Amino acid sequence: MSAEGDELAGRLERVRGEIADAAAVAGRRPDEITTIVVTKFHPASLVERLAALGVTDVGENRHQEAEAKAAALAGLHLNWHFIGQLQANKAKAVVRYACAIHSVDRDSLVDALAATQATIDVFLQVNLTDDPGRGGVQPALLEPLAERVLEHPQLRLRGLMAVATLGGDARVDFVRVRAASDRLGRLAPEATALSMGMSGDFRAAILEGATHLRIGTAITGNRPTPG
């Protein structure tokens, strides 16, 4: 293995160890938690190396980049998670390769996904700020959006996704997401998944019940300059 490959393997192993430690503190099992490695701006060759190290779930937030990587690496049978803001007119293309959309936040996107007739996992993104540019539905509007998803059986409502606020207390934010999840559970008892926690705050997310972590640089290293 090259020095670069050794470094990647070392970072992955460290993060896996930290996840196991946090899970133990929370009284949970590490196998309850899916680690999605975010490979934004990294080449397909890095994803290939990750797959050789046992990674099965990969996250991307730009359709053009995700589509190209998924096509190039189709033989690896990876689970591709779309985690970025998604334009409704890209829904048909994204469902061809993605197993899950983590950023559903408005009725028009729900309708576009439903129109594809594809069966796909859906996470509702909750906006924890007052800035609509951050993406996500405001917590007060969560139930109507969930009801919209539930009208379409092929859209499998898995749970919620959130990004901790910049400069805030991530654990406090994740407590809010758990409260929103409890509300969602009254409408959709099976929608218990929580996609939250990134490189800097995944320990806090695990302590508050995260089932899906979206970890980039802690595993992949610094991102290349986008082309």
PDB file of C-alpha atoms in Angstrom:
ATOM      1  CA  MET A   1       0.000   0.000   0.000  1.00  0.00           C
ATOM      2  CA  SER A   2       1.264   3.510  -0.799  1.00  0.00           C
ATOM      3  CA  ALA A   3       1.920   6.119   1.896  1.00  0.00           C
ATOM      4  CA  GLU A   4      -1.247   7.896   0.779  1.00  0.00           C
ATOM      5  CA  GLY A   5      -3.174   4.653   1.124  1.00  0.00           C
ATOM      6  CA  ASP A   6      -1.693   4.055   4.579  1.00  0.00           C
ATOM      7  CA  GLU A   7      -2.828   7.512   5.691  1.00  0.00           C
ATOM      8  CA  LEU A   8      -6.355   6.908   4.406  1.00  0.00           C
ATOM      9  CA  ALA A   9      -6.532   3.545   6.169  1.00  0.00           C
ATOM     10  CA  GLY A  10      -5.223   5.122   9.370  1.00  0.00           C
ATOM     11  CA  ARG A  11      -7.797   7.913   9.354  1.00  0.00           C
ATOM     12  CA  LEU A  12     -10.602   5.452   8.669  1.00  0.00           C
ATOM     13  CA  GLU A  13      -9.458   3.203  11.508  1.00  0.00           C
ATOM     14  CA  ARG A  14      -9.234   6.140  13.931  1.00  0.00           C
ATOM     15  CA  VAL A  15     -12.744   7.293  13.095  1.00  0.00           C
ATOM     16  CA  ARG A  16     -14.116   3.773  13.424  1.00  0.00           C
ATOM     17  CA  GLY A  17     -12.485   3.567  16.856  1.00  0.00           C
ATOM     18  CA  GLU A  18     -13.951   6.900  17.927  1.00  0.00           C
ATOM     19  CA  ILE A  19     -17.394   5.807  16.757  1.00  0.00           C
ATOM     20  CA  ALA A  20     -17.095   2.598  18.757  1.00  0.00           C
ATOM     21  CA  ASP A  21     -16.000   4.532  21.847  1.00  0.00           C
ATOM     22  CA  ALA A  22     -18.897   7.008  21.577  1.00  0.00           C
ATOM     23  CA  ALA A  23     -21.359   4.186  20.996  1.00  0.00           C
ATOM     24  CA  ALA A  24     -20.112   2.443  24.133  1.00  0.00           C
ATOM     25  CA  VAL A  25     -20.600   5.607  26.199  1.00  0.00           C
ATOM     26  CA  ALA A  26     -24.138   5.900  24.809  1.00  0.00           C
ATOM     27  CA  GLY A  27     -24.895   2.256  25.568  1.00  0.00           C
ATOM     28  CA  ARG A  28     -25.236   1.494  21.881  1.00  0.00           C
ATOM     29  CA  ARG A  29     -23.644  -0.936  19.426  1.00  0.00           C
ATOM     30  CA  PRO A  30     -21.423   0.418  16.636  1.00  0.00           C
ATOM     31  CA  ASP A  31     -23.285  -1.745  14.117  1.00  0.00           C
ATOM     32  CA  GLU A  32     -26.413   0.352  14.784  1.00  0.00           C
ATOM     33  CA  ILE A  33     -24.653   3.270  13.101  1.00  0.00           C
ATOM     34  CA  THR A  34     -24.065   3.667   9.364  1.00  0.00           C
ATOM     35  CA  THR A  35     -20.992   5.714   8.467  1.00  0.00           C
ATOM     36  CA  ILE A  36     -21.433   7.505   5.158  1.00  0.00           C
ATOM     37  CA  VAL A  37     -18.042   8.671   3.879  1.00  0.00           C
ATOM     38  CA  VAL A  38     -18.468  12.002   2.102  1.00  0.00           C
ATOM     39  CA  THR A  39     -16.176  12.113  -0.920  1.00  0.00           C
ATOM     40  CA  LYS A  40     -17.041  15.557  -2.298  1.00  0.00           C
ATOM     41  CA  PHE A  41     -14.377  16.789  -4.761  1.00  0.00           C
ATOM     42  CA  HIS A  42     -12.285  13.635  -4.307  1.00  0.00           C
ATOM     43  CA  PRO A  43     -11.589  11.427  -7.352  1.00  0.00           C
ATOM     44  CA  ALA A  44     -13.232   8.088  -8.001  1.00  0.00           C
ATOM     45  CA  SER A  45      -9.885   6.444  -7.254  1.00  0.00           C
ATOM     46  CA  LEU A  46     -10.179   7.475  -3.606  1.00  0.00           C
ATOM     47  CA  VAL A  47     -13.665   5.961  -3.408  1.00  0.00           C
ATOM     48  CA  GLU A  48     -12.221   2.784  -4.882  1.00  0.00           C
ATOM     49  CA  ARG A  49      -9.570   2.690  -2.134  1.00  0.00           C
ATOM     50  CA  LEU A  50     -12.249   3.250   0.499  1.00  0.00           C
ATOM     51  CA  ALA A  51     -14.247   0.341  -0.878  1.00  0.00           C
ATOM     52  CA  ALA A  52     -11.161  -1.867  -0.589  1.00  0.00           C
ATOM     53  CA  LEU A  53     -11.011  -0.873   3.103  1.00  0.00           C
ATOM     54  CA  GLY A  54     -14.571  -2.036   3.670  1.00  0.00           C
ATOM     55  CA  VAL A  55     -16.526   1.171   3.117  1.00  0.00           C
ATOM     56  CA  THR A  56     -19.956   0.477   1.617  1.00  0.00           C
ATOM     57  CA  ASP A  57     -21.759   3.823   1.985  1.00  0.00           C
ATOM     58  CA  VAL A  58     -20.630   6.955   0.167  1.00  0.00           C
ATOM     59  CA  GLY A  59     -22.112  10.450   0.218  1.00  0.00           C
ATOM     60  CA  GLU A  60     -22.075  13.143  -2.439  1.00  0.00           C
ATOM     61  CA  ASN A  61     -23.790  16.524  -2.618  1.00  0.00           C
ATOM     62  CA  ARG A  62     -23.417  17.500  -6.266  1.00  0.00           C
ATOM     63  CA  HIS A  63     -25.353  15.523  -8.856  1.00  0.00           C
ATOM     64  CA  GLN A  64     -22.921  15.835 -11.746  1.00  0.00           C
ATOM     65  CA  GLU A  65     -20.008  14.611  -9.645  1.00  0.00           C
ATOM     66  CA  ALA A  66     -22.022  11.856  -7.967  1.00  0.00           C
ATOM     67  CA  GLU A  67     -23.418  10.553 -11.246  1.00  0.00           C
ATOM     68  CA  ALA A  68     -19.972  10.288 -12.813  1.00  0.00           C
ATOM     69  CA  LYS A  69     -18.452   8.477  -9.839  1.00  0.00           C
ATOM     70  CA  ALA A  70     -21.376   6.090  -9.486  1.00  0.00           C
ATOM     71  CA  ALA A  71     -21.102   5.166 -13.167  1.00  0.00           C
ATOM     72  CA  ALA A  72     -17.332   4.712 -13.019  1.00  0.00           C
ATOM     73  CA  LEU A  73     -17.562   2.512  -9.918  1.00  0.00           C
ATOM     74  CA  ALA A  74     -20.770   0.629 -10.681  1.00  0.00           C
ATOM     75  CA  GLY A  75     -18.994  -2.717 -10.312  1.00  0.00           C
ATOM     76  CA  LEU A  76     -18.293  -2.018  -6.626  1.00  0.00           C
ATOM     77  CA  HIS A  77     -22.013  -2.021  -5.749  1.00  0.00           C
ATOM     78  CA  LEU A  78     -21.692   0.866  -3.296  1.00  0.00           C
ATOM     79  CA  ASN A  79     -24.619   2.568  -1.577  1.00  0.00           C
ATOM     80  CA  TRP A  80     -24.665   6.161  -2.851  1.00  0.00           C
ATOM     81  CA  HIS A  81     -26.344   8.711  -0.563  1.00  0.00           C
ATOM     82  CA  PHE A  82     -27.274  12.108  -1.986  1.00  0.00           C
ATOM     83  CA  ILE A  83     -26.784  14.587   0.861  1.00  0.00           C
ATOM     84  CA  GLY A  84     -26.761  18.012  -0.827  1.00  0.00           C
ATOM     85  CA  GLN A  85     -29.511  20.377  -1.864  1.00  0.00           C
ATOM     86  CA  LEU A  86     -31.374  18.791  -4.757  1.00  0.00           C
ATOM     87  CA  GLN A  87     -33.150  20.637  -7.543  1.00  0.00           C
ATOM     88  CA  ALA A  88     -36.476  19.070  -8.420  1.00  0.00           C
ATOM     89  CA  ASN A  89     -35.509  18.830 -12.095  1.00  0.00           C
ATOM     90  CA  LYS A  90     -32.570  16.580 -11.154  1.00  0.00           C
ATOM     91  CA  ALA A  91     -34.697  14.083  -9.212  1.00  0.00           C
ATOM     92  CA  LYS A  92     -35.141  11.647 -12.092  1.00  0.00           C
ATOM     93  CA  ALA A  93     -31.414  11.478 -12.735  1.00  0.00           C
ATOM     94  CA  VAL A  94     -30.421  11.151  -9.063  1.00  0.00           C
ATOM     95  CA  VAL A  95     -32.719   8.217  -8.295  1.00  0.00           C
ATOM     96  CA  ARG A  96     -30.938   6.186 -10.984  1.00  0.00           C
ATOM     97  CA  TYR A  97     -27.874   5.774  -8.768  1.00  0.00           C
ATOM     98  CA  ALA A  98     -28.769   6.929  -5.234  1.00  0.00           C
ATOM     99  CA  CYS A  99     -30.167   4.638  -2.565  1.00  0.00           C
ATOM    100  CA  ALA A 100     -31.224   7.552  -0.359  1.00  0.00           C
ATOM    101  CA  ILE A 101     -31.897  11.279  -0.503  1.00  0.00           C
ATOM    102  CA  HIS A 102     -30.996  12.999   2.782  1.00  0.00           C
ATOM    103  CA  SER A 103     -32.103  16.520   1.867  1.00  0.00           C
ATOM    104  CA  VAL A 104     -35.842  16.449   1.130  1.00  0.00           C
ATOM    105  CA  ASP A 105     -37.185  19.776   2.356  1.00  0.00           C
ATOM    106  CA  ARG A 106     -40.108  20.928   0.211  1.00  0.00           C
ATOM    107  CA  ASP A 107     -43.274  19.710  -1.470  1.00  0.00           C
ATOM    108  CA  SER A 108     -42.019  20.283  -5.020  1.00  0.00           C
ATOM    109  CA  LEU A 109     -39.080  17.932  -4.430  1.00  0.00           C
ATOM    110  CA  VAL A 110     -41.336  15.282  -2.905  1.00  0.00           C
ATOM    111  CA  ASP A 111     -43.581  15.485  -5.962  1.00  0.00           C
ATOM    112  CA  ALA A 112     -40.620  15.276  -8.344  1.00  0.00           C
ATOM    113  CA  LEU A 113     -39.259  12.192  -6.582  1.00  0.00           C
ATOM    114  CA  ALA A 114     -42.684  10.571  -6.561  1.00  0.00           C
ATOM    115  CA  ALA A 115     -43.074  11.214 -10.281  1.00  0.00           C
ATOM    116  CA  THR A 116     -40.001   9.094 -11.005  1.00  0.00           C
ATOM    117  CA  GLN A 117     -41.868   6.022  -9.671  1.00  0.00           C
ATOM    118  CA  ALA A 118     -38.577   4.901  -8.118  1.00  0.00           C
ATOM    119  CA  THR A 119     -38.418   3.270  -4.711  1.00  0.00           C
ATOM    120  CA  ILE A 120     -35.961   5.251  -2.622  1.00  0.00           C
ATOM    121  CA  ASP A 121     -35.187   6.076   1.002  1.00  0.00           C
ATOM    122  CA  VAL A 122     -36.036   9.629   2.031  1.00  0.00           C
ATOM    123  CA  PHE A 123     -34.794  11.734   4.934  1.00  0.00           C
ATOM    124  CA  LEU A 124     -36.459  15.058   5.703  1.00  0.00           C
ATOM    125  CA  GLN A 125     -33.881  17.764   6.274  1.00  0.00           C
ATOM    126  CA  VAL A 126     -34.643  20.011   9.232  1.00  0.00           C
ATOM    127  CA  ASN A 127     -33.280  23.562   9.201  1.00  0.00           C
ATOM    128  CA  LEU A 128     -32.012  24.445  12.685  1.00  0.00           C
ATOM    129  CA  THR A 129     -31.457  28.106  11.783  1.00  0.00           C
ATOM    130  CA  ASP A 130     -33.593  31.028  10.638  1.00  0.00           C
ATOM    131  CA  ASP A 131     -31.651  31.194   7.370  1.00  0.00           C
ATOM    132  CA  PRO A 132     -33.626  29.621   4.508  1.00  0.00           C
ATOM    133  CA  GLY A 133     -30.422  29.473   2.475  1.00  0.00           C
ATOM    134  CA  ARG A 134     -29.125  26.699   4.721  1.00  0.00           C
ATOM    135  CA  GLY A 135     -31.685  24.296   3.292  1.00  0.00           C
ATOM    136  CA  GLY A 136     -34.173  22.232   5.206  1.00  0.00           C
ATOM    137  CA  VAL A 137     -37.741  22.582   6.383  1.00  0.00           C
ATOM    138  CA  GLN A 138     -38.493  24.692   9.431  1.00  0.00           C
ATOM    139  CA  PRO A 139     -39.381  22.416  12.371  1.00  0.00           C
ATOM    140  CA  ALA A 140     -42.895  23.855  12.606  1.00  0.00           C
ATOM    141  CA  LEU A 141     -43.594  22.680   9.038  1.00  0.00           C
ATOM    142  CA  LEU A 142     -42.242  19.165   9.478  1.00  0.00           C
ATOM    143  CA  GLU A 143     -45.530  17.288   9.795  1.00  0.00           C
ATOM    144  CA  PRO A 144     -47.128  18.620   6.582  1.00  0.00           C
ATOM    145  CA  LEU A 145     -44.003  17.688   4.620  1.00  0.00           C
ATOM    146  CA  ALA A 146     -43.956  14.215   6.158  1.00  0.00           C
ATOM    147  CA  GLU A 147     -47.616  13.750   5.248  1.00  0.00           C
ATOM    148  CA  ARG A 148     -46.769  14.672   1.668  1.00  0.00           C
ATOM    149  CA  VAL A 149     -44.094  11.944   1.562  1.00  0.00           C
ATOM    150  CA  LEU A 150     -46.413   9.389   3.127  1.00  0.00           C
ATOM    151  CA  GLU A 151     -48.864   9.874   0.256  1.00  0.00           C
ATOM    152  CA  HIS A 152     -46.347   8.023  -1.946  1.00  0.00           C
ATOM    153  CA  PRO A 153     -45.565   4.477  -0.725  1.00  0.00           C
ATOM    154  CA  GLN A 154     -42.501   4.136  -2.964  1.00  0.00           C
ATOM    155  CA  LEU A 155     -40.877   6.989  -1.038  1.00  0.00           C
ATOM    156  CA  ARG A 156     -39.672   5.228   2.095  1.00  0.00           C
ATOM    157  CA  LEU A 157     -39.604   7.817   4.856  1.00  0.00           C
ATOM    158  CA  ARG A 158     -36.598   6.829   6.978  1.00  0.00           C
ATOM    159  CA  GLY A 159     -36.348   9.794   9.333  1.00  0.00           C
ATOM    160  CA  LEU A 160     -34.640  13.162   9.653  1.00  0.00           C
ATOM    161  CA  MET A 161     -31.407  14.811   8.571  1.00  0.00           C
ATOM    162  CA  ALA A 162     -29.854  17.925  10.079  1.00  0.00           C
ATOM    163  CA  VAL A 163     -26.652  19.963  10.076  1.00  0.00           C
ATOM    164  CA  ALA A 164     -25.547  21.522  13.366  1.00  0.00           C
ATOM    165  CA  THR A 165     -25.479  25.320  13.406  1.00  0.00           C
ATOM    166  CA  LEU A 166     -22.161  27.036  12.798  1.00  0.00           C
ATOM    167  CA  GLY A 167     -20.534  28.096  16.039  1.00  0.00           C
ATOM    168  CA  GLY A 168     -23.281  26.584  18.160  1.00  0.00           C
ATOM    169  CA  ASP A 169     -23.426  23.675  20.569  1.00  0.00           C
ATOM    170  CA  ALA A 170     -23.870  20.656  18.343  1.00  0.00           C
ATOM    171  CA  ARG A 171     -25.272  18.481  21.091  1.00  0.00           C
ATOM    172  CA  VAL A 172     -27.976  21.047  21.870  1.00  0.00           C
ATOM    173  CA  ASP A 173     -28.846  21.081  18.171  1.00  0.00           C
ATOM    174  CA  PHE A 174     -29.042  17.305  18.064  1.00  0.00           C
ATOM    175  CA  VAL A 175     -31.355  17.292  21.086  1.00  0.00           C
ATOM    176  CA  ARG A 176     -33.690  19.479  19.010  1.00  0.00           C
ATOM    177  CA  VAL A 177     -33.513  16.980  16.157  1.00  0.00           C
ATOM    178  CA  ARG A 178     -34.408  14.146  18.527  1.00  0.00           C
ATOM    179  CA  ALA A 179     -37.444  16.120  19.691  1.00  0.00           C
ATOM    180  CA  ALA A 180     -38.499  16.615  16.076  1.00  0.00           C
ATOM    181  CA  SER A 181     -37.983  12.889  15.506  1.00  0.00           C
ATOM    182  CA  ASP A 182     -40.349  12.132  18.376  1.00  0.00           C
ATOM    183  CA  ARG A 183     -42.980  14.288  16.667  1.00  0.00           C
ATOM    184  CA  LEU A 184     -42.386  12.559  13.349  1.00  0.00           C
ATOM    185  CA  GLY A 185     -42.835   9.203  15.050  1.00  0.00           C
ATOM    186  CA  ARG A 186     -46.469  10.003  15.765  1.00  0.00           C
ATOM    187  CA  LEU A 187     -47.097  10.159  12.021  1.00  0.00           C
ATOM    188  CA  ALA A 188     -44.618   7.539  10.852  1.00  0.00           C
ATOM    189  CA  PRO A 189     -43.571   5.142  13.632  1.00  0.00           C
ATOM    190  CA  GLU A 190     -41.021   3.439  11.372  1.00  0.00           C
ATOM    191  CA  ALA A 191     -39.248   6.699  10.490  1.00  0.00           C
ATOM    192  CA  THR A 192     -36.727   6.556  13.330  1.00  0.00           C
ATOM    193  CA  ALA A 193     -33.443   7.162  11.508  1.00  0.00           C
ATOM    194  CA  LEU A 194     -31.373  10.245  12.325  1.00  0.00           C
ATOM    195  CA  SER A 195     -28.822  11.407   9.756  1.00  0.00           C
ATOM    196  CA  MET A 196     -26.699  13.824  11.761  1.00  0.00           C
ATOM    197  CA  GLY A 197     -23.087  14.245  12.754  1.00  0.00           C
ATOM    198  CA  MET A 198     -20.116  15.188  10.604  1.00  0.00           C
ATOM    199  CA  SER A 199     -16.342  15.211  11.059  1.00  0.00           C
ATOM    200  CA  GLY A 200     -16.341  17.717  13.913  1.00  0.00           C
ATOM    201  CA  ASP A 201     -19.403  16.650  15.855  1.00  0.00           C
ATOM    202  CA  PHE A 202     -20.174  12.993  15.206  1.00  0.00           C
ATOM    203  CA  ARG A 203     -19.497  12.004  18.826  1.00  0.00           C
ATOM    204  CA  ALA A 204     -22.243  14.361  20.040  1.00  0.00           C
ATOM    205  CA  ALA A 205     -24.537  13.005  17.333  1.00  0.00           C
ATOM    206  CA  ILE A 206     -23.983   9.415  18.459  1.00  0.00           C
ATOM    207  CA  LEU A 207     -24.752  10.367  22.057  1.00  0.00           C
ATOM    208  CA  GLU A 208     -28.065  11.808  20.847  1.00  0.00           C
ATOM    209  CA  GLY A 209     -29.078   8.795  18.787  1.00  0.00           C
ATOM    210  CA  ALA A 210     -27.631   9.328  15.294  1.00  0.00           C
ATOM    211  CA  THR A 211     -28.096   6.299  13.057  1.00  0.00           C
ATOM    212  CA  HIS A 212     -26.302   7.748  10.009  1.00  0.00           C
ATOM    213  CA  LEU A 213     -23.100   9.812  10.203  1.00  0.00           C
ATOM    214  CA  ARG A 214     -21.901  11.896   7.240  1.00  0.00           C
ATOM    215  CA  ILE A 215     -18.123  12.085   7.690  1.00  0.00           C
ATOM    216  CA  GLY A 216     -15.785  13.636   5.148  1.00  0.00           C
ATOM    217  CA  THR A 217     -12.403  15.154   5.953  1.00  0.00           C
ATOM    218  CA  ALA A 218     -11.809  13.168   9.159  1.00  0.00           C
ATOM    219  CA  ILE A 219     -11.573  10.128   6.878  1.00  0.00           C
ATOM    220  CA  THR A 220     -10.704  11.434   3.422  1.00  0.00           C
ATOM    221  CA  GLY A 221      -8.324  14.198   4.431  1.00  0.00           C
ATOM    222  CA  ASN A 222      -8.477  17.722   3.042  1.00  0.00           C
ATOM    223  CA  ARG A 223     -10.608  18.125  -0.045  1.00  0.00           C
ATOM    224  CA  PRO A 224      -8.927  18.947  -3.355  1.00  0.00           C
ATOM    225  CA  THR A 225      -9.708  22.336  -4.872  1.00  0.00           C
ATOM    226  CA  PRO A 226     -12.930  21.893  -6.883  1.00  0.00           C
ATOM    227  CA  GLY A 227     -12.563  21.969 -10.604  1.00  0.00           C
TER     228      GLY A 227
END
